[in-house]
mmCIF file of C-alpha atoms in Angstrom:
data_model
loop_
_atom_site.group_PDB
_atom_site.id
_atom_site.type_symbol
_atom_site.label_atom_id
_atom_site.label_comp_id
_atom_site.label_asym_id
_atom_site.label_seq_id
_atom_site.Cartn_x
_atom_site.Cartn_y
_atom_site.Cartn_z
ATOM 1 C CA MET A 30 -65.973 116.464 -70.124
ATOM 2 C CA VAL A 31 -68.578 116.254 -72.838
ATOM 3 C CA ILE A 32 -67.782 116.397 -76.528
ATOM 4 C CA LYS A 33 -70.245 118.659 -78.331
ATOM 5 C CA VAL A 34 -70.849 118.134 -82.027
ATOM 6 C CA PHE A 35 -72.708 120.931 -83.714
ATOM 7 C CA LEU A 36 -74.584 119.705 -86.710
ATOM 8 C CA ALA A 37 -77.483 120.582 -88.983
ATOM 9 C CA SER A 38 -80.287 117.994 -88.893
ATOM 10 C CA SER A 39 -81.924 119.385 -92.013
ATOM 11 C CA SER A 40 -78.973 120.218 -94.212
ATOM 12 C CA GLY A 41 -79.586 120.005 -97.939
ATOM 13 C CA SER A 42 -75.919 119.346 -98.583
ATOM 14 C CA THR A 43 -74.979 115.719 -99.056
ATOM 15 C CA ALA A 44 -71.342 116.578 -98.287
ATOM 16 C CA ILE A 45 -72.272 118.084 -94.917
ATOM 17 C CA LYS A 46 -74.478 115.124 -94.064
ATOM 18 C CA LYS A 47 -71.640 112.659 -94.889
ATOM 19 C CA LYS A 48 -69.157 114.662 -92.821
ATOM 20 C CA GLN A 49 -71.546 114.710 -89.857
ATOM 21 C CA GLN A 50 -72.135 110.968 -90.158
ATOM 22 C CA ASP A 51 -68.388 110.395 -90.376
ATOM 23 C CA VAL A 52 -67.722 112.272 -87.134
ATOM 24 C CA LEU A 53 -70.643 110.732 -85.204
ATOM 25 C CA GLY A 54 -69.878 107.209 -86.482
ATOM 26 C CA PHE A 55 -66.230 107.530 -85.448
ATOM 27 C CA LEU A 56 -67.094 108.789 -81.972
ATOM 28 C CA GLU A 57 -69.526 105.906 -81.543
ATOM 29 C CA ALA A 58 -66.968 103.374 -82.730
ATOM 30 C CA LEU A 59 -64.531 104.631 -80.123
ATOM 31 C CA LYS A 60 -67.341 104.746 -77.516
ATOM 32 C CA ILE A 61 -66.713 108.418 -76.851
ATOM 33 C CA ASP A 62 -69.603 110.164 -75.114
ATOM 34 C CA TYR A 63 -70.832 113.165 -77.104
ATOM 35 C CA THR A 64 -73.838 115.422 -77.405
ATOM 36 C CA GLN A 65 -75.372 116.459 -80.707
ATOM 37 C CA LEU A 66 -76.401 120.120 -80.879
ATOM 38 C CA ASP A 67 -78.604 120.974 -83.829
ATOM 39 C CA ILE A 68 -78.003 124.394 -85.349
ATOM 40 C CA ALA A 69 -80.873 124.025 -87.865
ATOM 41 C CA SER A 70 -83.677 123.914 -85.327
ATOM 42 C CA ASN A 71 -82.116 125.805 -82.404
ATOM 43 C CA GLU A 72 -81.033 129.413 -82.889
ATOM 44 C CA GLU A 73 -79.159 129.450 -79.534
ATOM 45 C CA ASN A 74 -76.994 126.533 -80.694
ATOM 46 C CA ARG A 75 -76.313 128.235 -84.007
ATOM 47 C CA MET A 76 -75.318 131.552 -82.411
ATOM 48 C CA TRP A 77 -73.157 129.829 -79.745
ATOM 49 C CA MET A 78 -71.323 127.799 -82.366
ATOM 50 C CA ARG A 79 -70.708 130.829 -84.607
ATOM 51 C CA GLU A 80 -69.452 132.957 -81.700
ATOM 52 C CA ASN A 81 -67.130 130.264 -80.302
ATOM 53 C CA VAL A 82 -65.358 129.104 -83.461
ATOM 54 C CA PRO A 83 -62.046 131.047 -83.413
ATOM 55 C CA GLY A 84 -61.684 133.743 -86.071
ATOM 56 C CA GLU A 85 -58.778 132.059 -87.825
ATOM 57 C CA LYS A 86 -60.831 128.902 -88.193
ATOM 58 C CA LYS A 87 -63.823 130.617 -89.791
ATOM 59 C CA PRO A 88 -64.195 130.475 -93.585
ATOM 60 C CA THR A 89 -63.878 133.631 -95.606
ATOM 61 C CA ASN A 90 -67.627 134.319 -95.410
ATOM 62 C CA GLY A 91 -67.349 134.175 -91.599
ATOM 63 C CA ILE A 92 -69.993 131.485 -91.149
ATOM 64 C CA PRO A 93 -68.602 128.116 -90.025
ATOM 65 C CA LEU A 94 -70.391 125.100 -91.425
ATOM 66 C CA PRO A 95 -71.202 121.962 -89.441
ATOM 67 C CA PRO A 96 -69.897 119.752 -88.125
ATOM 68 C CA GLN A 97 -67.996 121.799 -85.569
ATOM 69 C CA ILE A 98 -66.517 119.970 -82.535
ATOM 70 C CA PHE A 99 -66.032 121.257 -79.005
ATOM 71 C CA ASN A 100 -64.893 119.757 -75.712
ATOM 72 C CA GLU A 101 -67.264 121.631 -73.361
ATOM 73 C CA GLU A 102 -66.394 125.277 -74.143
ATOM 74 C CA SER A 103 -63.051 124.489 -75.802
ATOM 75 C CA TYR A 104 -62.983 124.476 -79.596
ATOM 76 C CA CYS A 105 -61.473 121.252 -81.050
ATOM 77 C CA GLY A 106 -61.974 121.838 -84.755
ATOM 78 C CA ASP A 107 -64.045 121.326 -87.877
ATOM 79 C CA TYR A 108 -64.369 118.282 -90.084
ATOM 80 C CA GLU A 109 -61.071 118.807 -91.866
ATOM 81 C CA THR A 110 -59.067 118.985 -88.617
ATOM 82 C CA PHE A 111 -61.010 116.037 -87.245
ATOM 83 C CA PHE A 112 -60.215 114.014 -90.404
ATOM 84 C CA GLU A 113 -56.507 114.882 -90.096
ATOM 85 C CA ALA A 114 -56.525 113.775 -86.429
ATOM 86 C CA LYS A 115 -58.250 110.557 -87.426
ATOM 87 C CA GLU A 116 -55.647 109.887 -90.123
ATOM 88 C CA ASP A 117 -52.810 110.647 -87.674
ATOM 89 C CA ASN A 118 -54.442 108.372 -85.082
ATOM 90 C CA SER A 119 -54.619 111.312 -82.667
ATOM 91 C CA VAL A 120 -58.371 111.756 -82.171
ATOM 92 C CA TYR A 121 -58.193 111.590 -78.390
ATOM 93 C CA GLU A 122 -55.568 114.371 -78.400
ATOM 94 C CA PHE A 123 -57.692 116.345 -80.892
ATOM 95 C CA LEU A 124 -60.699 116.083 -78.580
ATOM 96 C CA GLY A 125 -58.668 116.950 -75.464
ATOM 97 C CA LEU A 126 -59.339 113.540 -73.942
ATOM 98 C CA THR A 127 -57.082 110.971 -72.323
ATOM 99 C CA PRO A 128 -57.132 107.676 -74.244
ATOM 100 C CA PRO A 129 -58.574 104.757 -72.293
ATOM 101 C CA ALA A 130 -56.116 102.346 -70.709
ATOM 102 C CA GLY A 131 -54.764 99.900 -73.266
ATOM 103 C CA PHE A 132 -56.082 101.971 -76.164
ATOM 104 C CA LYS A 133 -54.551 101.022 -79.493
ATOM 105 C CA GLY A 134 -55.817 103.414 -82.140
ATOM 106 C CA GLU A 135 -55.915 100.852 -84.890
ATOM 107 C CA GLU A 136 -58.233 98.526 -82.991
ATOM 108 C CA GLY A 137 -60.660 101.307 -82.135
ATOM 109 C CA GLU A 138 -60.644 102.545 -85.679
ATOM 110 C CA GLU A 139 -61.006 99.125 -87.272
ATOM 111 C CA GLU A 140 -64.800 98.918 -86.875
ATOM 112 C CA PHE A 141 -65.249 102.476 -88.084
ATOM 113 C CA GLU A 142 -62.998 101.949 -91.056
ATOM 114 C CA ARG A 143 -65.118 99.065 -92.252
ATOM 115 C CA GLY A 144 -68.133 101.424 -92.202
ATOM 116 C CA GLU A 145 -66.058 104.078 -93.925
ATOM 117 C CA GLU A 146 -65.032 101.548 -96.606
ATOM 118 C CA ASP A 147 -68.701 100.812 -97.215
ATOM 119 C CA LEU A 148 -69.352 104.510 -97.684
ATOM 120 C CA LEU A 149 -66.356 104.858 -99.962
ATOM 121 C CA SER A 150 -67.409 101.852 -102.023
ATOM 122 C CA GLU A 151 -70.821 103.420 -102.520
ATOM 123 C CA GLU A 152 -69.187 106.587 -103.746
ATOM 124 C CA GLU A 153 -66.811 104.625 -105.979
ATOM 125 C CA GLU A 154 -69.729 102.658 -107.399
ATOM 126 C CA GLU A 155 -71.567 105.930 -108.194
ATOM 127 C CA LEU A 156 -68.415 107.306 -109.882
ATOM 128 C CA ARG A 157 -67.979 104.110 -111.926
ATOM 129 C CA HIS A 158 -71.614 104.284 -112.992
ATOM 130 C CA ILE A 159 -71.133 107.899 -114.096
ATOM 131 C CA GLU A 160 -67.890 107.033 -115.890
ATOM 132 C CA GLU A 161 -69.554 104.091 -117.635
ATOM 133 C CA GLU A 162 -72.380 106.355 -118.841
ATOM 134 C CA THR A 163 -69.899 108.843 -120.229
ATOM 135 C CA GLU A 164 -67.657 106.141 -121.714
ATOM 136 C CA GLU A 165 -70.297 104.065 -123.468
ATOM 137 C CA PRO A 166 -70.954 106.562 -126.275
ATOM 138 C CA VAL A 167 -67.224 106.952 -126.801
ATOM 139 C CA VAL A 168 -66.812 103.180 -127.063
ATOM 140 C CA GLU A 169 -69.657 102.952 -129.546
ATOM 141 C CA GLU A 170 -68.142 105.714 -131.670
ATOM 142 C CA GLN A 171 -64.780 103.968 -131.641
ATOM 143 C CA GLU A 172 -66.302 100.631 -132.674
ATOM 144 C CA GLU A 173 -68.182 102.106 -135.667
ATOM 145 C CA PRO A 174 -65.126 103.492 -137.504
ATOM 146 C CA VAL A 175 -63.337 100.191 -136.996
ATOM 147 C CA SER A 176 -66.216 98.307 -138.597
ATOM 148 C CA GLU A 177 -66.456 100.856 -141.383
ATOM 149 C CA GLU A 178 -62.758 100.601 -142.175
ATOM 150 C CA GLU A 179 -62.909 96.873 -142.721
ATOM 151 C CA PRO A 180 -65.358 97.057 -145.635
ATOM 152 C CA GLN A 181 -63.315 99.948 -147.111
ATOM 153 C CA GLU A 182 -60.216 97.792 -147.150
ATOM 154 C CA GLU A 183 -61.885 95.051 -149.182
ATOM 155 C CA PRO A 184 -62.789 97.297 -152.140
ATOM 156 C CA VAL A 185 -59.280 98.714 -152.104
ATOM 157 C CA SER A 186 -57.798 95.240 -152.341
ATOM 158 C CA GLU A 187 -60.233 94.252 -155.141
ATOM 159 C CA GLU A 188 -59.300 97.370 -157.113
ATOM 160 C CA GLY A 189 -55.667 96.431 -156.648
ATOM 161 C CA GLU A 190 -56.350 92.943 -157.985
ATOM 162 C CA GLU A 191 -58.297 94.309 -160.981
ATOM 163 C CA ALA A 192 -55.419 96.653 -161.748
ATOM 164 C CA GLU A 193 -53.020 93.694 -161.763
ATOM 165 C CA ASP A 194 -55.234 91.626 -164.121
#
């Protein structure tokens, strides 16, 4: 049995690229044999994938996006169902494969999870950078009124002292 991963080698979508890398990296970490079938450069692959994704699994526009995963001719699922199987530690079942003898899902996933954490930390770093850019002007605006209020308080206290004299 050969796992077939339909992907787009020249996708302009960063999300699709990350999903494809996620699937391939996980299969490699578990040492599962698979074949990559490019739908961007091979019309036969594209048509076969579109025709063999079950109707209920197709998006509303009817065109399934990569990655799509098959075990030979049998449809396994898309990225979302793959991700759920990974989270549930049931990837072998998802792929229609028998786990190797002595397989403990957590051990097989450990190496992949480290790579996934690296990917997540890059995304978190980008988000922090974006948040910092948007927060900096707000912080500056907050600091200015505070510094303006201090000089305003001094004249008020002086006036109060003059009124008492």
